[in-house]
mmCIF file of C-alpha atoms and ligand atoms in Angstrom:
data_model
loop_
_atom_site.group_PDB
_atom_site.id
_atom_site.type_symbol
_atom_site.label_atom_id
_atom_site.label_comp_id
_atom_site.label_asym_id
_atom_site.label_seq_id
_atom_site.Cartn_x
_atom_site.Cartn_y
_atom_site.Cartn_z
ATOM 1 C CA MET A 1100 0.000 0.000 0.000
ATOM 2 C CA LYS A 1101 1.220 3.514 -0.886
ATOM 3 C CA ILE A 1102 -0.240 7.008 -0.925
ATOM 4 C CA LEU A 1103 -0.263 9.635 -3.681
ATOM 5 C CA ALA A 1104 -0.894 13.278 -2.779
ATOM 6 C CA LYS A 1105 -3.509 14.778 -5.124
ATOM 7 C CA GLU A 1106 -1.269 17.796 -5.685
ATOM 8 C CA LYS A 1107 1.269 15.404 -7.233
ATOM 9 C CA VAL A 1108 -1.130 13.684 -9.650
ATOM 10 C CA GLN A 1109 -0.614 16.128 -12.508
ATOM 11 C CA ASP A 1110 3.184 15.715 -12.289
ATOM 12 C CA PHE A 1111 2.796 11.958 -11.917
ATOM 13 C CA LEU A 1112 0.745 11.828 -15.122
ATOM 14 C CA ARG A 1113 3.235 14.036 -16.973
ATOM 15 C CA GLY A 1114 6.077 11.802 -15.770
ATOM 16 C CA MET A 1115 4.270 8.677 -16.983
ATOM 17 C CA ASN A 1116 3.540 10.408 -20.272
ATOM 18 C CA ARG A 1117 7.254 10.426 -21.052
ATOM 19 C CA GLU A 1118 7.302 6.639 -21.288
ATOM 20 C CA ALA A 1119 3.727 5.885 -22.422
ATOM 21 C CA GLN A 1120 0.707 7.646 -23.881
ATOM 22 C CA VAL A 1121 -1.355 8.660 -20.863
ATOM 23 C CA TYR A 1122 -5.136 9.012 -21.057
ATOM 24 C CA CYS A 1123 -7.045 10.637 -18.213
ATOM 25 C CA PRO A 1124 -10.404 12.379 -17.679
ATOM 26 C CA GLN A 1125 -10.135 15.950 -18.944
ATOM 27 C CA ARG A 1126 -12.480 18.819 -19.653
ATOM 28 C CA THR A 1127 -12.789 19.886 -23.260
ATOM 29 C CA GLU A 1128 -13.293 23.491 -24.367
ATOM 30 C CA ASN A 1129 -17.054 23.019 -24.390
ATOM 31 C CA GLY A 1130 -17.046 21.630 -20.858
ATOM 32 C CA ASP A 1131 -17.483 17.896 -21.592
ATOM 33 C CA MET A 1132 -15.377 15.518 -19.558
ATOM 34 C CA LEU A 1133 -13.765 12.882 -21.753
ATOM 35 C CA LEU A 1134 -11.021 10.294 -21.413
ATOM 36 C CA LEU A 1135 -8.378 11.956 -23.620
ATOM 37 C CA PRO A 1136 -4.631 11.811 -24.241
ATOM 38 C CA LEU A 1137 -2.945 14.020 -21.638
ATOM 39 C CA GLY A 1138 -2.841 17.572 -22.943
ATOM 40 C CA ASP A 1139 -5.815 17.262 -25.317
ATOM 41 C CA GLY A 1140 -8.039 18.849 -22.679
ATOM 42 C CA THR A 1141 -7.675 20.217 -19.155
ATOM 43 C CA TYR A 1142 -7.032 17.837 -16.287
ATOM 44 C CA THR A 1143 -8.999 19.246 -13.359
ATOM 45 C CA GLY A 1144 -8.559 16.455 -10.844
ATOM 46 C CA GLU A 1145 -12.130 15.250 -11.416
ATOM 47 C CA VAL A 1146 -12.712 11.614 -12.337
ATOM 48 C CA GLY A 1147 -16.501 11.373 -12.348
ATOM 49 C CA LYS A 1148 -18.078 9.194 -15.023
ATOM 50 C CA ALA A 1149 -16.996 10.179 -18.521
ATOM 51 C CA PRO A 1150 -19.635 9.558 -21.216
ATOM 52 C CA PHE A 1151 -17.233 7.142 -22.920
ATOM 53 C CA SER A 1152 -15.280 4.476 -21.055
ATOM 54 C CA ALA A 1153 -11.767 3.120 -21.652
ATOM 55 C CA LYS A 1154 -13.339 1.091 -24.491
ATOM 56 C CA THR A 1155 -12.385 4.019 -26.711
ATOM 57 C CA VAL A 1156 -8.723 3.249 -25.996
ATOM 58 C CA LEU A 1157 -8.821 -0.546 -26.170
ATOM 59 C CA PHE A 1158 -11.342 -0.844 -28.985
ATOM 60 C CA PRO A 1159 -11.262 2.480 -30.842
ATOM 61 C CA GLN A 1160 -14.130 3.694 -32.974
ATOM 62 C CA THR A 1161 -12.018 3.224 -36.102
ATOM 63 C CA GLU A 1162 -9.073 0.857 -36.268
ATOM 64 C CA ASN A 1163 -6.739 -0.102 -39.111
ATOM 65 C CA LEU A 1164 -6.517 -3.863 -39.594
ATOM 66 C CA LEU A 1165 -4.409 -4.459 -42.686
ATOM 67 C CA LEU A 1166 -3.072 -3.121 -45.961
ATOM 68 C CA PHE A 1167 -3.497 -5.213 -49.070
ATOM 69 C CA GLY A 1168 -3.009 -5.025 -52.825
ATOM 70 C CA GLN A 1169 -0.416 -5.697 -55.490
ATOM 71 C CA GLY A 1170 0.086 -9.228 -54.160
ATOM 72 C CA THR A 1171 0.866 -8.344 -50.550
ATOM 73 C CA ILE A 1172 -1.041 -8.324 -47.280
ATOM 74 C CA THR A 1173 0.387 -6.468 -44.284
ATOM 75 C CA LYS A 1174 -1.287 -6.915 -40.930
ATOM 76 C CA ILE A 1175 -1.430 -3.781 -38.768
ATOM 77 C CA THR A 1176 -1.351 -4.354 -35.046
ATOM 78 C CA GLU A 1177 -1.260 -1.128 -33.083
ATOM 79 C CA HIS A 1178 0.145 -1.414 -29.591
ATOM 80 C CA GLU A 1179 1.495 1.863 -28.326
ATOM 81 C CA LYS A 1180 2.393 1.649 -24.643
ATOM 82 C CA THR A 1181 -0.539 3.321 -22.908
ATOM 83 C CA ILE A 1182 -1.628 4.160 -19.369
ATOM 84 C CA VAL A 1183 -5.271 4.906 -18.657
ATOM 85 C CA PHE A 1184 -5.787 6.858 -15.437
ATOM 86 C CA GLY A 1185 -9.269 7.119 -13.965
ATOM 87 C CA VAL A 1186 -10.810 3.824 -15.057
ATOM 88 C CA ARG A 1187 -13.903 3.255 -12.937
ATOM 89 C CA PRO A 1188 -14.477 -0.165 -11.280
ATOM 90 C CA CYS A 1189 -17.497 -0.920 -13.521
ATOM 91 C CA ASP A 1190 -15.353 -0.144 -16.567
ATOM 92 C CA MET A 1191 -12.603 -2.462 -15.351
ATOM 93 C CA ARG A 1192 -15.232 -5.201 -15.056
ATOM 94 C CA ALA A 1193 -16.266 -4.364 -18.613
ATOM 95 C CA ILE A 1194 -12.660 -4.738 -19.759
ATOM 96 C CA ALA A 1195 -12.429 -8.145 -18.055
ATOM 97 C CA PHE A 1196 -15.699 -9.095 -19.778
ATOM 98 C CA THR A 1197 -14.364 -7.932 -23.157
ATOM 99 C CA ASP A 1198 -11.049 -9.763 -22.623
ATOM 100 C CA ARG A 1199 -12.993 -13.019 -22.335
ATOM 101 C CA PHE A 1200 -15.235 -12.179 -25.278
ATOM 102 C CA MET A 1201 -12.284 -11.367 -27.505
ATOM 103 C CA ARG A 1202 -10.755 -14.804 -26.968
ATOM 104 C CA ARG A 1203 -13.853 -16.953 -26.662
ATOM 105 C CA ASP A 1204 -13.832 -20.433 -28.251
ATOM 106 C CA ASN A 1205 -10.047 -20.080 -28.715
ATOM 107 C CA LEU A 1206 -10.624 -17.421 -31.380
ATOM 108 C CA VAL A 1207 -8.262 -14.661 -30.309
ATOM 109 C CA ASP A 1208 -8.713 -11.166 -31.737
ATOM 110 C CA PRO A 1209 -5.077 -10.150 -32.354
ATOM 111 C CA HIS A 1210 -5.819 -6.473 -32.862
ATOM 112 C CA TYR A 1211 -7.649 -6.147 -29.566
ATOM 113 C CA PHE A 1212 -5.004 -8.025 -27.610
ATOM 114 C CA ALA A 1213 -2.114 -6.101 -29.193
ATOM 115 C CA ARG A 1214 -3.600 -3.020 -27.563
ATOM 116 C CA ARG A 1215 -4.779 -4.741 -24.416
ATOM 117 C CA TYR A 1216 -1.326 -6.036 -23.489
ATOM 118 C CA ALA A 1217 0.092 -2.543 -24.039
ATOM 119 C CA VAL A 1218 -2.456 -0.846 -21.764
ATOM 120 C CA THR A 1219 -1.960 -0.318 -18.031
ATOM 121 C CA CYS A 1220 -5.154 0.481 -16.135
ATOM 122 C CA ILE A 1221 -5.147 2.765 -13.089
ATOM 123 C CA VAL A 1222 -8.558 2.424 -11.487
ATOM 124 C CA VAL A 1223 -10.042 5.097 -9.256
ATOM 125 C CA ALA A 1224 -12.542 3.421 -6.932
ATOM 126 C CA CYS A 1225 -15.839 5.183 -6.270
ATOM 127 C CA ASN A 1226 -16.446 6.343 -2.698
ATOM 128 C CA GLU A 1227 -20.045 6.803 -3.739
ATOM 129 C CA PRO A 1228 -21.825 6.382 -7.104
ATOM 130 C CA PRO A 1229 -20.546 9.172 -9.376
ATOM 131 C CA SER A 1230 -23.971 9.621 -10.972
ATOM 132 C CA GLU A 1231 -27.580 8.806 -10.198
ATOM 133 C CA THR A 1232 -27.740 6.425 -13.170
ATOM 134 C CA CYS A 1233 -25.024 4.124 -11.757
ATOM 135 C CA PHE A 1234 -26.294 0.653 -10.805
ATOM 136 C CA CYS A 1235 -23.156 -1.498 -10.779
ATOM 137 C CA LYS A 1236 -24.100 -3.236 -7.529
ATOM 138 C CA ALA A 1237 -27.308 -4.576 -9.043
ATOM 139 C CA THR A 1238 -25.250 -6.312 -11.746
ATOM 140 C CA GLY A 1239 -22.862 -7.964 -9.287
ATOM 141 C CA GLY A 1240 -20.292 -5.172 -9.064
ATOM 142 C CA GLU A 1241 -19.002 -2.984 -6.278
ATOM 143 C CA LEU A 1242 -17.731 0.564 -5.939
ATOM 144 C CA PHE A 1243 -14.222 -0.826 -5.662
ATOM 145 C CA LEU A 1244 -12.517 -3.911 -7.106
ATOM 146 C CA THR A 1245 -11.818 -7.044 -5.151
ATOM 147 C CA ASP A 1246 -11.340 -9.848 -7.661
ATOM 148 C CA ILE A 1247 -11.223 -8.214 -11.111
ATOM 149 C CA PRO A 1248 -7.714 -8.010 -12.648
ATOM 150 C CA HIS A 1249 -6.291 -4.475 -12.782
ATOM 151 C CA ASP A 1250 -2.920 -2.780 -12.373
ATOM 152 C CA VAL A 1251 -3.428 -0.099 -9.726
ATOM 153 C CA GLN A 1252 -6.464 0.875 -7.682
ATOM 154 C CA LEU A 1253 -6.650 4.301 -6.047
ATOM 155 C CA PHE A 1254 -9.001 5.156 -3.189
ATOM 156 C CA ASP A 1255 -9.956 8.780 -2.634
ATOM 157 C CA ALA A 1256 -8.929 9.715 0.907
ATOM 158 C CA GLY A 1257 -9.557 13.448 0.652
ATOM 159 C CA SER A 1258 -6.304 15.290 -0.047
ATOM 160 C CA TYR A 1259 -4.577 12.126 -1.253
ATOM 161 C CA PHE A 1260 -5.174 8.706 -2.809
ATOM 162 C CA ILE A 1261 -4.477 5.401 -1.107
ATOM 163 C CA ALA A 1262 -2.903 3.200 -3.780
ATOM 164 C CA MET A 1263 -2.947 -0.582 -4.058
ATOM 165 C CA ALA A 1264 -1.106 -2.546 -6.738
ATOM 166 C CA GLY A 1265 -3.029 -5.283 -8.556
ATOM 167 C CA SER A 1266 -0.266 -6.519 -10.871
ATOM 168 C CA GLU A 1267 3.490 -6.476 -11.392
ATOM 169 C CA ARG A 1268 3.072 -3.403 -13.603
ATOM 170 C CA GLY A 1269 1.112 -1.797 -10.815
ATOM 171 C CA LYS A 1270 3.875 -2.569 -8.310
ATOM 172 C CA ALA A 1271 6.403 -0.882 -10.609
ATOM 173 C CA ILE A 1272 4.211 2.233 -10.832
ATOM 174 C CA LEU A 1273 3.821 2.425 -7.058
ATOM 175 C CA GLY A 1274 7.598 2.176 -6.815
ATOM 176 C CA ASN A 1275 8.163 5.489 -8.584
ATOM 177 C CA GLY A 1276 9.030 8.623 -6.646
ATOM 178 C CA PHE A 1277 5.563 10.164 -6.643
ATOM 179 C CA PHE A 1278 4.175 7.636 -4.168
ATOM 180 C CA ASP A 1279 4.887 7.762 -0.432
ATOM 181 C CA SER A 1280 4.717 5.025 2.163
ATOM 182 C CA ALA A 1281 1.380 4.367 3.834
ATOM 183 C CA GLY A 1282 0.938 3.958 7.572
ATOM 184 C CA GLU A 1283 -1.519 2.379 9.999
ATOM 185 C CA GLU A 1284 -3.744 5.467 9.820
ATOM 186 C CA ASP A 1285 -4.075 4.967 6.047
ATOM 187 C CA ARG A 1286 -4.971 1.311 6.508
ATOM 188 C CA GLN A 1287 -7.763 2.305 8.867
ATOM 189 C CA LYS A 1288 -8.900 5.012 6.471
ATOM 190 C CA LEU A 1289 -9.030 2.503 3.622
ATOM 191 C CA ALA A 1290 -11.114 0.086 5.714
ATOM 192 C CA ALA A 1291 -13.549 2.924 6.483
ATOM 193 C CA ILE A 1292 -13.770 3.956 2.793
ATOM 194 C CA GLU A 1293 -14.504 0.369 1.740
ATOM 195 C CA GLU A 1294 -17.089 -0.046 4.488
ATOM 196 C CA ARG A 1295 -18.913 3.128 3.434
ATOM 197 C CA ALA A 1296 -18.749 2.218 -0.254
ATOM 198 C CA ALA A 1297 -20.084 -1.267 0.452
ATOM 199 C CA HIS A 1298 -23.175 0.281 2.056
ATOM 200 C CA ALA A 1299 -23.692 3.110 -0.441
ATOM 201 C CA GLY A 1300 -27.215 3.141 -1.846
ATOM 202 C CA MET A 1301 -27.804 2.725 -5.541
ATOM 203 C CA ALA A 1302 -30.691 2.714 -7.993
ATOM 204 C CA THR A 1303 -32.138 -0.120 -10.060
ATOM 205 C CA ASN A 1304 -32.390 -3.142 -7.857
ATOM 206 C CA GLY A 1305 -34.711 -4.664 -10.434
ATOM 207 C CA VAL A 1306 -31.966 -6.327 -12.467
ATOM 208 C CA GLN A 1307 -32.414 -9.755 -10.940
ATOM 209 C CA SER A 1308 -36.191 -9.870 -11.345
ATOM 210 C CA ALA A 1309 -35.868 -8.612 -14.931
ATOM 211 C CA THR A 1310 -33.300 -11.264 -15.820
ATOM 212 C CA GLU A 1311 -35.529 -13.924 -14.252
ATOM 213 C CA LYS A 1312 -38.399 -12.835 -16.488
ATOM 214 C CA LEU A 1313 -36.204 -12.927 -19.561
ATOM 215 C CA LEU A 1314 -34.791 -16.340 -18.646
ATOM 216 C CA ALA A 1315 -38.337 -17.646 -18.181
ATOM 217 C CA ASN A 1316 -39.347 -16.231 -21.613
ATOM 218 C CA LYS A 1317 -41.997 -14.065 -19.997
ATOM 219 C CA VAL A 1318 -41.318 -11.060 -22.211
ATOM 220 C CA ASP A 1319 -42.920 -11.335 -25.627
ATOM 221 C CA ASP A 1320 -42.239 -9.759 -29.017
ATOM 222 C CA SER A 1321 -44.999 -7.177 -28.693
ATOM 223 C CA PHE A 1322 -43.246 -5.712 -25.631
ATOM 224 C CA TRP A 1323 -40.108 -5.010 -27.655
ATOM 225 C CA GLU A 1324 -42.005 -3.787 -30.715
ATOM 226 C CA LEU A 1325 -43.963 -1.283 -28.639
ATOM 227 C CA LEU A 1326 -40.833 0.100 -26.963
ATOM 228 C CA ALA A 1327 -38.857 0.171 -30.211
ATOM 229 C CA GLU A 1328 -41.433 2.443 -31.857
ATOM 230 C CA ARG A 1329 -39.638 5.360 -30.238
ATOM 231 C CA CYS A 1330 -36.068 4.242 -31.028
ATOM 232 C CA ILE A 1331 -34.559 6.688 -33.521
ATOM 233 C CA LYS A 1332 -31.709 4.246 -34.366
ATOM 234 C CA CYS A 1333 -28.929 6.644 -33.420
ATOM 235 C CA GLY A 1334 -26.732 3.866 -31.968
ATOM 236 C CA GLY A 1335 -25.760 6.019 -28.985
ATOM 237 C CA CYS A 1336 -26.604 3.290 -26.469
ATOM 238 C CA THR A 1337 -24.185 0.821 -28.040
ATOM 239 C CA TYR A 1338 -21.420 3.330 -28.709
ATOM 240 C CA VAL A 1339 -21.187 4.416 -25.067
ATOM 241 C CA CYS A 1340 -21.599 0.894 -23.693
ATOM 242 C CA PRO A 1341 -18.283 -0.409 -22.301
ATOM 243 C CA THR A 1342 -19.174 -4.029 -23.199
ATOM 244 C CA CYS A 1343 -20.606 -3.472 -26.699
ATOM 245 C CA THR A 1344 -18.130 -4.458 -29.396
ATOM 246 C CA CYS A 1345 -20.194 -4.808 -32.604
ATOM 247 C CA PHE A 1346 -18.146 -3.720 -35.595
ATOM 248 C CA ASN A 1347 -18.183 -3.674 -39.376
ATOM 249 C CA VAL A 1348 -15.236 -3.963 -41.746
ATOM 250 C CA TYR A 1349 -14.595 -1.580 -44.632
ATOM 251 C CA ASP A 1350 -11.950 -1.425 -47.372
ATOM 252 C CA TYR A 1351 -10.727 1.988 -48.486
ATOM 253 C CA PRO A 1352 -8.750 2.417 -51.731
ATOM 254 C CA GLY A 1353 -5.447 4.287 -51.514
ATOM 255 C CA ASP A 1354 -2.360 4.881 -53.664
ATOM 256 C CA ALA A 1355 -0.542 1.749 -52.469
ATOM 257 C CA GLY A 1356 -3.542 -0.601 -52.355
ATOM 258 C CA TYR A 1357 -6.422 -0.958 -49.938
ATOM 259 C CA LEU A 1358 -6.671 -0.187 -46.241
ATOM 260 C CA ARG A 1359 -8.989 -2.472 -44.301
ATOM 261 C CA CYS A 1360 -10.498 -0.855 -41.194
ATOM 262 C CA ARG A 1361 -13.061 -1.827 -38.657
ATOM 263 C CA ASN A 1362 -15.508 0.691 -37.321
ATOM 264 C CA TRP A 1363 -18.001 0.502 -34.497
ATOM 265 C CA ASP A 1364 -21.382 -0.783 -35.610
ATOM 266 C CA ALA A 1365 -24.560 -1.334 -33.620
ATOM 267 C CA CYS A 1366 -27.065 -4.171 -33.348
ATOM 268 C CA LEU A 1367 -29.751 -1.465 -33.317
ATOM 269 C CA PHE A 1368 -29.004 -0.702 -36.978
ATOM 270 C CA SER A 1369 -30.963 -2.671 -39.581
ATOM 271 C CA GLY A 1370 -27.813 -3.049 -41.707
ATOM 272 C CA PHE A 1371 -25.919 -4.826 -38.963
ATOM 273 C CA THR A 1372 -27.499 -8.209 -39.662
ATOM 274 C CA ARG A 1373 -28.537 -7.647 -43.274
ATOM 275 C CA GLU A 1374 -26.959 -10.348 -45.407
ATOM 276 C CA THR A 1375 -25.472 -9.959 -48.874
ATOM 277 C CA SER A 1376 -28.592 -11.550 -50.362
ATOM 278 C CA GLY A 1377 -30.698 -8.789 -48.820
ATOM 279 C CA HIS A 1378 -32.234 -11.158 -46.280
ATOM 280 C CA ASN A 1379 -32.289 -9.772 -42.759
ATOM 281 C CA PRO A 1380 -32.936 -12.190 -39.874
ATOM 282 C CA ARG A 1381 -33.919 -9.247 -37.643
ATOM 283 C CA THR A 1382 -36.525 -7.511 -39.692
ATOM 284 C CA THR A 1383 -37.984 -5.162 -37.094
ATOM 285 C CA GLN A 1384 -36.561 -2.589 -34.678
ATOM 286 C CA GLY A 1385 -38.280 -4.495 -31.889
ATOM 287 C CA ALA A 1386 -36.287 -7.629 -32.768
ATOM 288 C CA ARG A 1387 -33.102 -5.577 -32.718
ATOM 289 C CA LEU A 1388 -33.898 -3.957 -29.371
ATOM 290 C CA ALA A 1389 -34.750 -7.379 -27.949
ATOM 291 C CA ARG A 1390 -31.455 -8.724 -29.212
ATOM 292 C CA ARG A 1391 -29.471 -6.001 -27.457
ATOM 293 C CA TYR A 1392 -31.040 -6.545 -24.075
ATOM 294 C CA GLU A 1393 -31.566 -10.305 -24.255
ATOM 295 C CA HIS A 1394 -27.893 -10.629 -25.169
ATOM 296 C CA LYS A 1395 -26.823 -8.675 -22.106
ATOM 297 C CA LEU A 1396 -29.405 -9.725 -19.540
ATOM 298 C CA LYS A 1397 -30.186 -13.284 -20.599
ATOM 299 C CA PHE A 1398 -27.703 -14.980 -22.932
ATOM 300 C CA ASP A 1399 -24.549 -13.655 -21.240
ATOM 301 C CA LEU A 1400 -26.006 -14.794 -17.938
ATOM 302 C CA MET A 1401 -26.672 -18.253 -19.398
ATOM 303 C CA ASN A 1402 -23.226 -18.503 -20.986
ATOM 304 C CA TYR A 1403 -20.975 -16.759 -18.473
ATOM 305 C CA HIS A 1404 -23.044 -16.554 -15.273
ATOM 306 C CA GLU A 1405 -22.874 -12.769 -15.316
ATOM 307 C CA THR A 1406 -24.774 -10.104 -17.202
ATOM 308 C CA GLY A 1407 -23.162 -8.317 -20.127
ATOM 309 C CA CYS A 1408 -24.286 -5.112 -18.458
ATOM 310 C CA VAL A 1409 -21.988 -3.752 -15.736
ATOM 311 C CA GLY A 1410 -24.502 -1.124 -14.634
ATOM 312 C CA CYS A 1411 -22.606 1.985 -15.726
ATOM 313 C CA GLY A 1412 -25.877 3.666 -16.763
ATOM 314 C CA ARG A 1413 -24.335 5.390 -19.784
ATOM 315 C CA CYS A 1414 -26.999 4.133 -22.197
ATOM 316 C CA SER A 1415 -29.636 5.718 -19.963
ATOM 317 C CA ASP A 1416 -27.566 8.919 -19.893
ATOM 318 C CA VAL A 1417 -27.420 9.232 -23.679
ATOM 319 C CA CYS A 1418 -30.564 7.664 -25.142
ATOM 320 C CA PRO A 1419 -32.685 10.596 -26.322
ATOM 321 C CA VAL A 1420 -35.933 8.625 -26.034
ATOM 322 C CA GLY A 1421 -35.528 6.877 -22.683
ATOM 323 C CA LEU A 1422 -34.585 3.397 -23.864
ATOM 324 C CA GLY A 1423 -31.462 2.845 -21.777
ATOM 325 C CA ALA A 1424 -30.903 -0.179 -19.561
ATOM 326 C CA ILE A 1425 -32.520 1.438 -16.520
ATOM 327 C CA GLU A 1426 -35.748 2.164 -18.394
ATOM 328 C CA ILE A 1427 -35.757 -1.231 -20.129
ATOM 329 C CA ILE A 1428 -35.223 -3.100 -16.836
ATOM 330 C CA ASP A 1429 -37.998 -1.050 -15.284
ATOM 331 C CA ALA A 1430 -40.325 -1.807 -18.207
ATOM 332 C CA ILE A 1431 -39.549 -5.548 -18.077
ATOM 333 C CA ASN A 1432 -40.419 -5.587 -14.395
ATOM 334 C CA LYS A 1433 -43.795 -4.056 -15.191
ATOM 335 C CA VAL A 1434 -44.688 -6.751 -17.712
ATOM 336 C CA GLN A 1435 -47.807 -8.496 -16.409
ATOM 337 C CA GLU A 1436 -48.923 -10.778 -19.179
ATOM 338 C CA SER A 1437 -46.653 -13.633 -20.168
ATOM 339 C CA ARG A 1438 -46.392 -15.347 -23.482
ATOM 340 C CA LYS A 1439 -43.572 -17.430 -24.826
ATOM 341 C CA ARG A 1440 -41.475 -15.796 -27.499
HETATM 342 S S1 LIG B 1241 -26.069 -1.760 -21.197
HETATM 343 FE FE1 LIG B 1241 -26.044 0.416 -20.570
HETATM 344 S S2 LIG B 1241 -25.799 0.355 -18.316
HETATM 345 FE FE2 LIG B 1241 -25.249 -1.681 -19.094
HETATM 346 S S3 LIG B 1241 -23.001 -1.618 -19.360
HETATM 347 FE FE3 LIG B 1241 -23.935 -1.052 -21.359
HETATM 348 S S4 LIG B 1241 -24.094 1.206 -21.306
HETATM 349 FE FE4 LIG B 1241 -23.716 0.523 -19.193
HETATM 350 S S1 LIG B 1242 -29.741 5.386 -27.888
HETATM 351 FE FE1 LIG B 1242 -31.975 5.069 -27.776
HETATM 352 S S2 LIG B 1242 -32.760 5.919 -29.713
HETATM 353 FE FE2 LIG B 1242 -30.536 5.627 -29.981
HETATM 354 S S3 LIG B 1242 -30.362 3.538 -30.875
HETATM 355 FE FE3 LIG B 1242 -30.161 3.304 -28.646
HETATM 356 S S4 LIG B 1242 -32.273 2.825 -27.993
HETATM 357 FE FE4 LIG B 1242 -32.458 3.714 -30.042
#
């Protein structure tokens, strides 16, 4: 255990930035707080809950995969050494979830893991939920990490952070000159912070009852079709979701051949499942909305014994028509009639 004075954090991040690209929560000119490369905004010391998670670093919106043409294929694997400061515990759970997804059935995504192995995650635990749409506890999470792999976890102790290493990389970071030794008083403070966080109240306790209804097939097609009438298909819910990784692949012509990229896609878009023949197995927006939430709240639970939703609440923050996870879970819990799908 070590401690890091908050007045030293800026210098600590600048120091780290000499050996790796550092991302941290920063305010942009228009006041948004985003996880950006150090210097692209203003670091104010706030961590909060940025509208986008560390997914934007590990699985960027657009990523180059390979160059091909004139008889050659060159694979592009981008793996710049990177440190992400200010990862929230729910987002670290999402990264662990994505790690498993990206190597399921022994099919390893080399582009994802090239980045993943190059990224060091410094988590800042939540003393209390950073926003009223947080519901991590209802999905099996906590305001601080106990058993999810990470590199460093910081606990806010007022004028300083209490720092715990979670990996060898984390131990090396805590060994640099910015961290000071912790004492018995800090140990007691940490125990008190964890105790308070463990009892912090949080919204949306209806996750379990909603998943039970979905598992029992008590939510029918008409439920999804009715809700989906107001979906404007913007894709915001999937883009901000730390566990959503739908993508599409595009080839762009250039002077030396073609560049193959992958870009974020969304299961809420009709084109996502449309086949080359024109056939689309998910013909309606209701079917697509059902797919998104059944995937997270039913099939992931069946396959991995945990939901694909970590309760960050971002989809509820951004959906312009009130179709985020909180509202969907609430609506499922209000379903009275049952009919098998
Ligand atoms: S479904 Fe919504 S609340 Fe759940 S992890 Fe994704 S963005 Fe967060
Ligand atoms: S954010 Fe809301 S409106 Fe946009 S695609 Fe998702 S559910 Fe539909």
